[in-house]
Coordinates of C-alpha atoms in Angstrom, one line a residue:
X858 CA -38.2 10.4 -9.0
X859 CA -35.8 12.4 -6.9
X860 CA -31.9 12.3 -7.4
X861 CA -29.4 13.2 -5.0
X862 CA -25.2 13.0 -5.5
X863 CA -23.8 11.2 -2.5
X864 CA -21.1 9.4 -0.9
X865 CA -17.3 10.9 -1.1
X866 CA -18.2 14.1 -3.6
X867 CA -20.3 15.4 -1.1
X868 CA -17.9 14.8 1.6
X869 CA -14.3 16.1 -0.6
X870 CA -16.3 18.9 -1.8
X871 CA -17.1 20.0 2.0
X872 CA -13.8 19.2 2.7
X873 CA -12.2 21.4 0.0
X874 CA -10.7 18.5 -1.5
X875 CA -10.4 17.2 -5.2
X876 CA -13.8 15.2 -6.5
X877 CA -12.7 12.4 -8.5
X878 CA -15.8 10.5 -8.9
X879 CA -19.7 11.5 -8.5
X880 CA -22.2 8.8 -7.5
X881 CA -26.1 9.2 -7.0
X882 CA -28.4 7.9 -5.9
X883 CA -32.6 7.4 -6.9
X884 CA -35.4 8.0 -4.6
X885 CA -38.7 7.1 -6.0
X886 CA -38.0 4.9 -9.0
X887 CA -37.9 0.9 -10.5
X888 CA -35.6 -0.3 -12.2
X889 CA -38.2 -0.3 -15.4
X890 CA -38.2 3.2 -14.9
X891 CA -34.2 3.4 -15.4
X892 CA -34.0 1.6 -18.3
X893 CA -36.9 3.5 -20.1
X894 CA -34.5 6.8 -19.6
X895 CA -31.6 5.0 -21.1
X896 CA -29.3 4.0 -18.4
X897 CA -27.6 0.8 -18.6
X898 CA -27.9 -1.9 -15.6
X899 CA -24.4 -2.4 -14.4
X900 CA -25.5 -5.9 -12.8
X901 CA -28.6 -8.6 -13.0
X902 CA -28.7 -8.5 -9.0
X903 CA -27.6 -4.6 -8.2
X904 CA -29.8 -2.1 -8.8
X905 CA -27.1 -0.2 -10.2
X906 CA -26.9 2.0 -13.4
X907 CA -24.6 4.1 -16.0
X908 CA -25.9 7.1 -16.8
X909 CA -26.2 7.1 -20.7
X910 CA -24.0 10.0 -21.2
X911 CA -21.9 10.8 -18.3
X912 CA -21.4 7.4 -17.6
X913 CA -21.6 7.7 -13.3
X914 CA -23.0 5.7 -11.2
X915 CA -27.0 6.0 -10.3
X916 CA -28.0 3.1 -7.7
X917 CA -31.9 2.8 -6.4
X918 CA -32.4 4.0 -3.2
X919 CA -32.3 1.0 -1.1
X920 CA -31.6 -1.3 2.1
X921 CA -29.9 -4.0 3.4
X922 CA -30.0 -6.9 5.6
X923 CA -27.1 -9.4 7.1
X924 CA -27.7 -13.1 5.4
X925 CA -24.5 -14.8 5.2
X926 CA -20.6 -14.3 6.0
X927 CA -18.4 -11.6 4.7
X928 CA -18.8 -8.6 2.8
X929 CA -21.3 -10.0 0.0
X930 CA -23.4 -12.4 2.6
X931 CA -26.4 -9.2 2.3
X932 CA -29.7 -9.3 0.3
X933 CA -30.7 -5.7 -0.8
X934 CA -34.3 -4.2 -1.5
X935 CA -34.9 -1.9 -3.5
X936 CA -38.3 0.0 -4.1
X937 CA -39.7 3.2 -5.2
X938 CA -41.0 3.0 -0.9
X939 CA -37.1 2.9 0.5
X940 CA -36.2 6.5 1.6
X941 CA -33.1 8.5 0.9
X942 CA -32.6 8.3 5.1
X943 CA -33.0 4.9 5.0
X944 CA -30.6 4.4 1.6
X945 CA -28.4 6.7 3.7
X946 CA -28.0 5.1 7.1
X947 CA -27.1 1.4 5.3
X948 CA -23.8 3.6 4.5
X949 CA -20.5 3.3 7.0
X950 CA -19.5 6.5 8.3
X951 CA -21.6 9.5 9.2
X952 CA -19.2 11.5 6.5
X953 CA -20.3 9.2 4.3
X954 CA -23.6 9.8 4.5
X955 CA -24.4 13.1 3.4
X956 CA -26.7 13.9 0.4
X957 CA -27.0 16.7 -2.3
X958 CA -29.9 17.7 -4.1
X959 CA -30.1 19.3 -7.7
X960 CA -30.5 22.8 -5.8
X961 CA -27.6 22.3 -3.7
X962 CA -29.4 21.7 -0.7
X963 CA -27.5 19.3 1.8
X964 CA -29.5 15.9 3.2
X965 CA -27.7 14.9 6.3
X966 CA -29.3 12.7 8.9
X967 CA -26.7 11.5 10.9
X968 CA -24.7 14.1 11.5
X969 CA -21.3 13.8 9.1
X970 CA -21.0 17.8 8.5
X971 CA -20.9 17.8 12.7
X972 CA -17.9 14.8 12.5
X973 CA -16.4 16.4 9.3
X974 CA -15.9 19.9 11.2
X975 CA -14.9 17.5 14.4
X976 CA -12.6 15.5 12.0
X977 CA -14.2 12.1 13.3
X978 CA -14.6 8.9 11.7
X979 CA -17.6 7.5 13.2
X980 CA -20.0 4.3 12.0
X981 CA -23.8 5.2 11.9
X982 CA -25.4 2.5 13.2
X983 CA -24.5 -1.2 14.7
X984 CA -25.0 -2.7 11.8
X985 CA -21.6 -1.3 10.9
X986 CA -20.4 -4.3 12.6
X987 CA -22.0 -6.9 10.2
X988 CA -19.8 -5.9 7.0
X989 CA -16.0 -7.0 7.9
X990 CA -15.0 -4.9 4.7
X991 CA -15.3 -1.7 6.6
X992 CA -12.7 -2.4 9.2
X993 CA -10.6 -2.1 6.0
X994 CA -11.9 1.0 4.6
X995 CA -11.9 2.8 7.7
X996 CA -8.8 2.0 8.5
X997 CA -8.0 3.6 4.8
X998 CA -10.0 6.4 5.7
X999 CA -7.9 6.8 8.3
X1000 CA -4.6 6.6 6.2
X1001 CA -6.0 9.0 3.8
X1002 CA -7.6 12.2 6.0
X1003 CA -4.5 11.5 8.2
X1004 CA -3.1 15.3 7.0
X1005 CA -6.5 16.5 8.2
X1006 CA -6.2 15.5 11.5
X1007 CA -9.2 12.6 11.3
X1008 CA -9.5 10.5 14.4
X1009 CA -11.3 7.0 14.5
X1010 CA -14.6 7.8 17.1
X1011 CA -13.5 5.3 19.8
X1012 CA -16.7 4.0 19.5
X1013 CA -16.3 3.2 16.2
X1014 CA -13.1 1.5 16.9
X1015 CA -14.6 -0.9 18.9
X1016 CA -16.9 -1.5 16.8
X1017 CA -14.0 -2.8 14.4
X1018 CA -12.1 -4.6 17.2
X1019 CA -15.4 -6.8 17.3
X1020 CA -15.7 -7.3 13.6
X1021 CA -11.7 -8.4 14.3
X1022 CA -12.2 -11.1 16.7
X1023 CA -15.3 -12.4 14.7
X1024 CA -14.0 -14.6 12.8
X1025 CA -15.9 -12.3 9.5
X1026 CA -12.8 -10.8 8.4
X1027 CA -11.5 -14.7 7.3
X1028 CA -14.8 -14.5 5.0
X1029 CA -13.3 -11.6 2.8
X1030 CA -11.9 -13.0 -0.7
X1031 CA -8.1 -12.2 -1.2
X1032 CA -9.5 -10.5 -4.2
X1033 CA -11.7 -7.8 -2.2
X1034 CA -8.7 -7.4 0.6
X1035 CA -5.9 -6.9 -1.4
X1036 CA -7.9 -4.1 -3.4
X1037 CA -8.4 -2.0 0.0
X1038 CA -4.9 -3.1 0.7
X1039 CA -3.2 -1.9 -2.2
X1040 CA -5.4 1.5 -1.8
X1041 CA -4.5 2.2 1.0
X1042 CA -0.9 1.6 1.1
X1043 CA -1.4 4.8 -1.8
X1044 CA -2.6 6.8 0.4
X1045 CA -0.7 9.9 2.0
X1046 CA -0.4 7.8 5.4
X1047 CA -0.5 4.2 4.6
X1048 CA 1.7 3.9 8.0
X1049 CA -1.4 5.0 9.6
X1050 CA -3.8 1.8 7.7
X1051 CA -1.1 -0.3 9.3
X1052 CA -1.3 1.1 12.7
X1053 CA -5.0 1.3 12.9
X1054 CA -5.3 -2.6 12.1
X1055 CA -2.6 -3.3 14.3
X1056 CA -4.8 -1.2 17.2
X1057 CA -8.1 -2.9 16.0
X1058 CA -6.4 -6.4 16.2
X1059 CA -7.1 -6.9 12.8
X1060 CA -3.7 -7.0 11.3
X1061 CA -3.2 -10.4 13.4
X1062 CA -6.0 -11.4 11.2
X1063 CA -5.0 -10.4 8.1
X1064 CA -1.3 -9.7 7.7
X1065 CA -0.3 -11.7 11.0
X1066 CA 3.4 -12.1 9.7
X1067 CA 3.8 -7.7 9.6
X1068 CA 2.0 -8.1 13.7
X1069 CA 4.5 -10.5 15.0
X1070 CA 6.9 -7.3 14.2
X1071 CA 5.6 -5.3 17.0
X1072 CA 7.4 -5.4 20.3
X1073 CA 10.4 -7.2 18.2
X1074 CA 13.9 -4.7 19.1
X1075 CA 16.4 -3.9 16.9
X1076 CA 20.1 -2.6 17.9
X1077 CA 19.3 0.8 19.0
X1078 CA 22.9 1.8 17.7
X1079 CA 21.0 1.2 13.5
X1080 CA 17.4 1.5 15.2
X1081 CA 16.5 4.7 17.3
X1082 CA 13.3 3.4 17.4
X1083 CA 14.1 -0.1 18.4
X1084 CA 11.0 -1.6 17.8
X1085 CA 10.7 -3.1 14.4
X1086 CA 7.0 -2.7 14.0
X1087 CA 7.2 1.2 14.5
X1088 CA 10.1 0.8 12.0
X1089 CA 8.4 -0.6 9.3
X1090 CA 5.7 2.3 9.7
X1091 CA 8.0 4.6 9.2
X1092 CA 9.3 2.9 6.4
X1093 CA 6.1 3.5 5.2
X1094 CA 5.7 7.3 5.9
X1095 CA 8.8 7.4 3.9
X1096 CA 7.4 5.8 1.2
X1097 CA 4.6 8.2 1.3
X1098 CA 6.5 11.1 1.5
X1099 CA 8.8 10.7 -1.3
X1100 CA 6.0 9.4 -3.5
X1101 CA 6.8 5.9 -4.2
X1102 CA 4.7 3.4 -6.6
X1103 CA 2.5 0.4 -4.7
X1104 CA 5.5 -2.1 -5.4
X1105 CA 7.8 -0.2 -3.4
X1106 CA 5.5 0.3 -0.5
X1107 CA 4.4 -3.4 -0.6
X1108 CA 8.1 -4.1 -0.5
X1109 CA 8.7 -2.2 2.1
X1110 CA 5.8 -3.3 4.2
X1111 CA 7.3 -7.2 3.9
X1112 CA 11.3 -6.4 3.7
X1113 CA 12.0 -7.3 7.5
X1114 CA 9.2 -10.1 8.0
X1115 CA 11.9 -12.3 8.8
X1116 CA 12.9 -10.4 12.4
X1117 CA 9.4 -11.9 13.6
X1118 CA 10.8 -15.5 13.5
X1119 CA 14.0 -14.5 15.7
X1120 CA 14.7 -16.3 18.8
X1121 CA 13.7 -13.7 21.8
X1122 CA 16.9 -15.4 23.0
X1123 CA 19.0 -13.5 20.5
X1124 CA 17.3 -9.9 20.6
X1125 CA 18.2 -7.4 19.7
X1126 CA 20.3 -9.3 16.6
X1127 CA 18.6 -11.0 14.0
X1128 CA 21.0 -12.8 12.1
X1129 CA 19.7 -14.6 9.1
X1130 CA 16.1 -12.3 8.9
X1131 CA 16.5 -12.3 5.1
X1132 CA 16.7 -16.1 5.0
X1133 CA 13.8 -16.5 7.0
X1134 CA 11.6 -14.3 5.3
X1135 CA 11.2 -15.4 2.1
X1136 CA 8.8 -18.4 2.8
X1137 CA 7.0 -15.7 4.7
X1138 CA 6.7 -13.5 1.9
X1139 CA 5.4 -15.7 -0.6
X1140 CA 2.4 -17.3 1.8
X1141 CA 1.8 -13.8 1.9
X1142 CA 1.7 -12.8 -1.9
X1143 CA -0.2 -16.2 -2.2
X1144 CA -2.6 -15.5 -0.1
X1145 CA -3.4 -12.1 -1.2
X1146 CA -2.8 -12.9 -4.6
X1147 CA -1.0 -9.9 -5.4
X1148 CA -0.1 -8.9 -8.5
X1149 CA 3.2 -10.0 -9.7
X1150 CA 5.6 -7.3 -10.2
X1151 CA 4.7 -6.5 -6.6
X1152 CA 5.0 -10.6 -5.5
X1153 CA 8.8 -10.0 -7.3
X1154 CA 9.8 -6.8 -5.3
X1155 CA 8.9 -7.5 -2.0
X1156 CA 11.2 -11.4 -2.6
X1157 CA 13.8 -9.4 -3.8
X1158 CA 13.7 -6.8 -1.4
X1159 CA 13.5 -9.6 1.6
X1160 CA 16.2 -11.0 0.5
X1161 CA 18.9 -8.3 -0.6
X1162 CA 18.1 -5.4 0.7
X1163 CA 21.0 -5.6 3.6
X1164 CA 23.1 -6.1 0.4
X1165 CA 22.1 -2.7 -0.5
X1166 CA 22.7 -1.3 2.5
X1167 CA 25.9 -2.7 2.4
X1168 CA 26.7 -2.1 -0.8
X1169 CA 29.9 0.5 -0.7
X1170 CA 31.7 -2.6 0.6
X1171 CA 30.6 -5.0 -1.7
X1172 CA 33.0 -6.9 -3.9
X1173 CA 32.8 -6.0 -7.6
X1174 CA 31.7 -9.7 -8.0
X1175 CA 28.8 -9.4 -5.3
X1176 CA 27.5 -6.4 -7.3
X1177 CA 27.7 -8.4 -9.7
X1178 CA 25.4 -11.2 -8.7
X1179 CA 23.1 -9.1 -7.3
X1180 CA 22.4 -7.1 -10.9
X1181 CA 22.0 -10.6 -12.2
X1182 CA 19.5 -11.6 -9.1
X1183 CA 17.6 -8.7 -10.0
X1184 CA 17.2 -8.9 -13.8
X1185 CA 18.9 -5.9 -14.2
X1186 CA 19.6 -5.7 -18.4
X1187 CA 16.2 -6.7 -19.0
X1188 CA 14.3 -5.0 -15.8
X1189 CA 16.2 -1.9 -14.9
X1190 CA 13.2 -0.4 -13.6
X1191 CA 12.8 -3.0 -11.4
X1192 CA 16.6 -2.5 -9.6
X1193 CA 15.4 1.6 -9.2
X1194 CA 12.5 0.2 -7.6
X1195 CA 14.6 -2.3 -5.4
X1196 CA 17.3 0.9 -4.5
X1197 CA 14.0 3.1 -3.7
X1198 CA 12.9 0.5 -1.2
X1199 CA 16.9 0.2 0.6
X1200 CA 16.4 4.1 0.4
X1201 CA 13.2 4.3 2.4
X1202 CA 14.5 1.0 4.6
X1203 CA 17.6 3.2 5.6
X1204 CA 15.8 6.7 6.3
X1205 CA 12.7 5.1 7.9
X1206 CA 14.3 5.2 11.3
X1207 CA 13.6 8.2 14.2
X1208 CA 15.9 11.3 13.4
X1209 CA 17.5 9.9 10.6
X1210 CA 14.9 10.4 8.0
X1211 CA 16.4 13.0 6.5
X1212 CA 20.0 10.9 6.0
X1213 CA 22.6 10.6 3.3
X1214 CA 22.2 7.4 1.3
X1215 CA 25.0 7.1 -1.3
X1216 CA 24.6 3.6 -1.5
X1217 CA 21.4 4.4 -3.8
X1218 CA 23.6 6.5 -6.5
X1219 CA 26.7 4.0 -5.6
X1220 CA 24.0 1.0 -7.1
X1221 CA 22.7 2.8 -9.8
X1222 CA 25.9 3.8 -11.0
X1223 CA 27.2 0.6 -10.8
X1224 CA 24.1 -1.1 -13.0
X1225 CA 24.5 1.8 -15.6
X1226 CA 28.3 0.7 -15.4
X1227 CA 27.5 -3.2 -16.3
X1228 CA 24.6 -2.4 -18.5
X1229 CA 26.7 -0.6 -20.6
X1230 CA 29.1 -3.6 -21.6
X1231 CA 28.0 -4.9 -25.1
X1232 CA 27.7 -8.4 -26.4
X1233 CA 28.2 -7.0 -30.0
X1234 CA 32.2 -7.2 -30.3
X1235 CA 31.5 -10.9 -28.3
X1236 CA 29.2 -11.8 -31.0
X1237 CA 31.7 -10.8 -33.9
X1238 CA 34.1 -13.1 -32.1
X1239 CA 32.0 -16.1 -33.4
X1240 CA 30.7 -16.3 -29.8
X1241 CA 27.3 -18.1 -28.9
X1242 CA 25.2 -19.8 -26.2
X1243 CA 27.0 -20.6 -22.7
X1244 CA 30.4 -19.3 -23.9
X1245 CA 28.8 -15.7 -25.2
X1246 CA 27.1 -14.9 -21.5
X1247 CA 30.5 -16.4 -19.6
X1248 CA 32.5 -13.5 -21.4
X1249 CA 29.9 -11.0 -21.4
X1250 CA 29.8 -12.0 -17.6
X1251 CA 33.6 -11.6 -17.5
X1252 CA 33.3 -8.2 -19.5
X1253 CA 30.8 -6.8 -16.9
X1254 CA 32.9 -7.7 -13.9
X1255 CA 36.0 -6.2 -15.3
X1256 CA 34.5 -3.0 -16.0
X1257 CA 32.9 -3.1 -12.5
X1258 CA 36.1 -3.8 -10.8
X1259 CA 37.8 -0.9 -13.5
X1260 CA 34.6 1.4 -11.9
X1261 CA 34.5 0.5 -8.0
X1262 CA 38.6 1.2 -8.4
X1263 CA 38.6 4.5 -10.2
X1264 CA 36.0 5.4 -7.6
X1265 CA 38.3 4.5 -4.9
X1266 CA 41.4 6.1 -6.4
X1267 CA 39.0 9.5 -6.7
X1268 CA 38.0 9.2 -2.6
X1269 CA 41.6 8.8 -1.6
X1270 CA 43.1 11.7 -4.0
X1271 CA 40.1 13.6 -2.2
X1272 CA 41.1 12.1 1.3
X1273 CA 44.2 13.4 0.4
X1274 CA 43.5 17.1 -0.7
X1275 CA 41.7 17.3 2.5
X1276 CA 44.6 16.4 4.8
X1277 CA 46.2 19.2 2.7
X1278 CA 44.0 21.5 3.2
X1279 CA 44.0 20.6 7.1
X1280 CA 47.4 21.0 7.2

């Protein structure tokens, strides 16, 4: 029996990077063999096992052959006989492929040090083509070494824009895709996961309502960057950048799905976008089956977020529905999330990423404003049911409209000083 770590804490630890999780792998044993030592199987058909103390991974060495759709249509074969190049080279990515052994020696066949130094993502072998999964995860890959300067091999690429037009990529459960989804919008480019599947043709496949967005313009007067597909991948750098959770990002991803339905006729305006996109967005969540507190975002977000951007003019009973939209008194932490994704909206656009956005302290002001109204003096009144929330509804918009005009009075006194001063 031989064991060898493998897989990504090879590859971080060449890379100088944090190792998060170890995996080996077994050259030379059965799965009898395993047991007898005390490791646990982690599945009746996987020759997968927990190591009884450390609890990591230890799979057989072992290979793999194409026998149905998608990314579990494979039979495996494991044997003491299978090799660790052979275990290795049924692996995606060169970099992916390296081994360790207990002496520190390095095992590496296919030449991932030589595309780690290069900063290349490259497949091994045609067979790369037969697991539509990996069009996902290197396209994650992508969005993750991004910083590093980590190019897809064009080769490679290819490769993925064949998988694309398959027809394998339909054969992935939601389940599976939304898991490399949602891990890759986390990563420090999730703009760049985006991109590459829009380059690869996959995106058409998978997210085809977020591809109809490029070559769609925008008013170059609110959009430098006119087209609304570059602008929702800066949206997402933002999101990176400022380190925003998965709902946010997923929100962002969806907020302007709507523009894809406009009439070319009526470019560069899209009236009604936020209309039009909510149907969109919730095939989408259905499909993917995302969780909900993302599915709620991303509705909300489609929906209101030009409300936000528009929310120094708003009337103090506008404000007011939109708290009560969002949930605010019993999900505040879903309204920060819902400013977060206005704030990345309004700086993801070219040279303006660094712009003033007092609508965001101008909401949250406002919310703290309402949410401080109590029901308690209401309820002493002998109030109850309908009548209780129609005069805590009237209490909140009073001391909204008592907030938005103090704030106005304080602008013009400052107006005022200034002229003053100019004077």
């Amino acid at each position: 029996m031989q064991i060898y770590q493998v897989g990504g804490a090879v590859r971080d630890r060449l890379l100088n990077r944090p190792v998060h999780e170890v995996d080996w792998v077994v050259v030379g044993a059965t799965a009898e063999e395993m047991l007898a030592r005390g490791f646990r199987p982690v599945g009746a058909d996987f020759p997968v096992f927990l190591h009884p103390q450390t609890g990591e991974e230890y799979a057989l060495a072992r290979t793999e052959r194409k026998s149905g759709h998608g990314y579990g249509g494979f039979t495996f074969f494991a044997s003491p006989e299978v090799t660790l190049e052979e275990d290795l080279q049924r692996r995606d990515l060169t970099i992916n492929a390296i081994a360790e052994d207990a002496e520190g020696n390095l095992i590496d066949p296919y030449g991932g040090r030589r595309d780690l130094a290069a900063r290349l993502l490259r497949h091994i072998a045609p067979a790369f083509a037969e697991d539509p999964l990996r069009v996902l995860r290197v396209a994650r890959f992508a969005a993750r070494y991004a910083p590093l300067g980590f190019r897809i091999a064009p080769e490679t690429l290819a490769l993925m824009r064949q998988l694309a037009s398959s027809g394998e990529l339909q054969a992935l459960t939601a389940e599976r895709s939304w898991k490399e989804i949602s891990r890759a919008l986390m990563e420090p480019r999730p703009d760049v996961f985006i991109q590459v599947l829009q380059e690869c043709a996959a995106l058409q496949v998978l997210l085809p309502e977020v591809a109809a967005l490029f070559g769609v313009p925008q008013p170059a007067a609110h959009h430098p960057e006119i087209d609304t597909g570059l602008h929702v991948l800066a949206v997402l750098r933002q999101c990176a950048e400022h380190e925003q959770p998965l709902s946010v990002r997923w929100a962002c991803l969806l907020h302007d799905v709507g523009k894809g339905l406009t009439n070319p006729a009526e470019w560069p305006q899209h009236r009604g976008h936020e209309q039009k996109g909510l149907p969109l967005v919730r095939a989408i969540n259905q499909r993917c089956k995302v969780p909900r507190d993302c599915q709620e975002l991303a509705l909300l977000a489609c929906q209101y977020h030009t409300h936000g951007h528009r929310a120094l003019e708003l009337k103090a009973s506008t404000l007011l529905e939109l708290l009560q939209k969002i949930d605010v008194y019993r999900r505040p932490e879903r309204f920060a999330e819902f400013v977060a994704t206005c704030t990345m909206d309004a700086r993801g656009r070219t040279g303006l990423e660094q712009c003033a956005y007092p609508q965001a302290d101008h909401l949250l002001a406002v919310a703290a404003c309402a949410r401080a109204v109590s029901a308690q003096p209401l309820l002493a009144q002998g109030l109850q049911g309908l009548e209780l929330g129609a005069a805590l509804n009237r209490s909140r918009l009073k001391a909204i409209t008592l907030f938005l005009h103090d704030q106005r009075r304080g602008a013009a006194t400052a107006l005022a000083a200034q002229s003053r001063t100019d004077g």
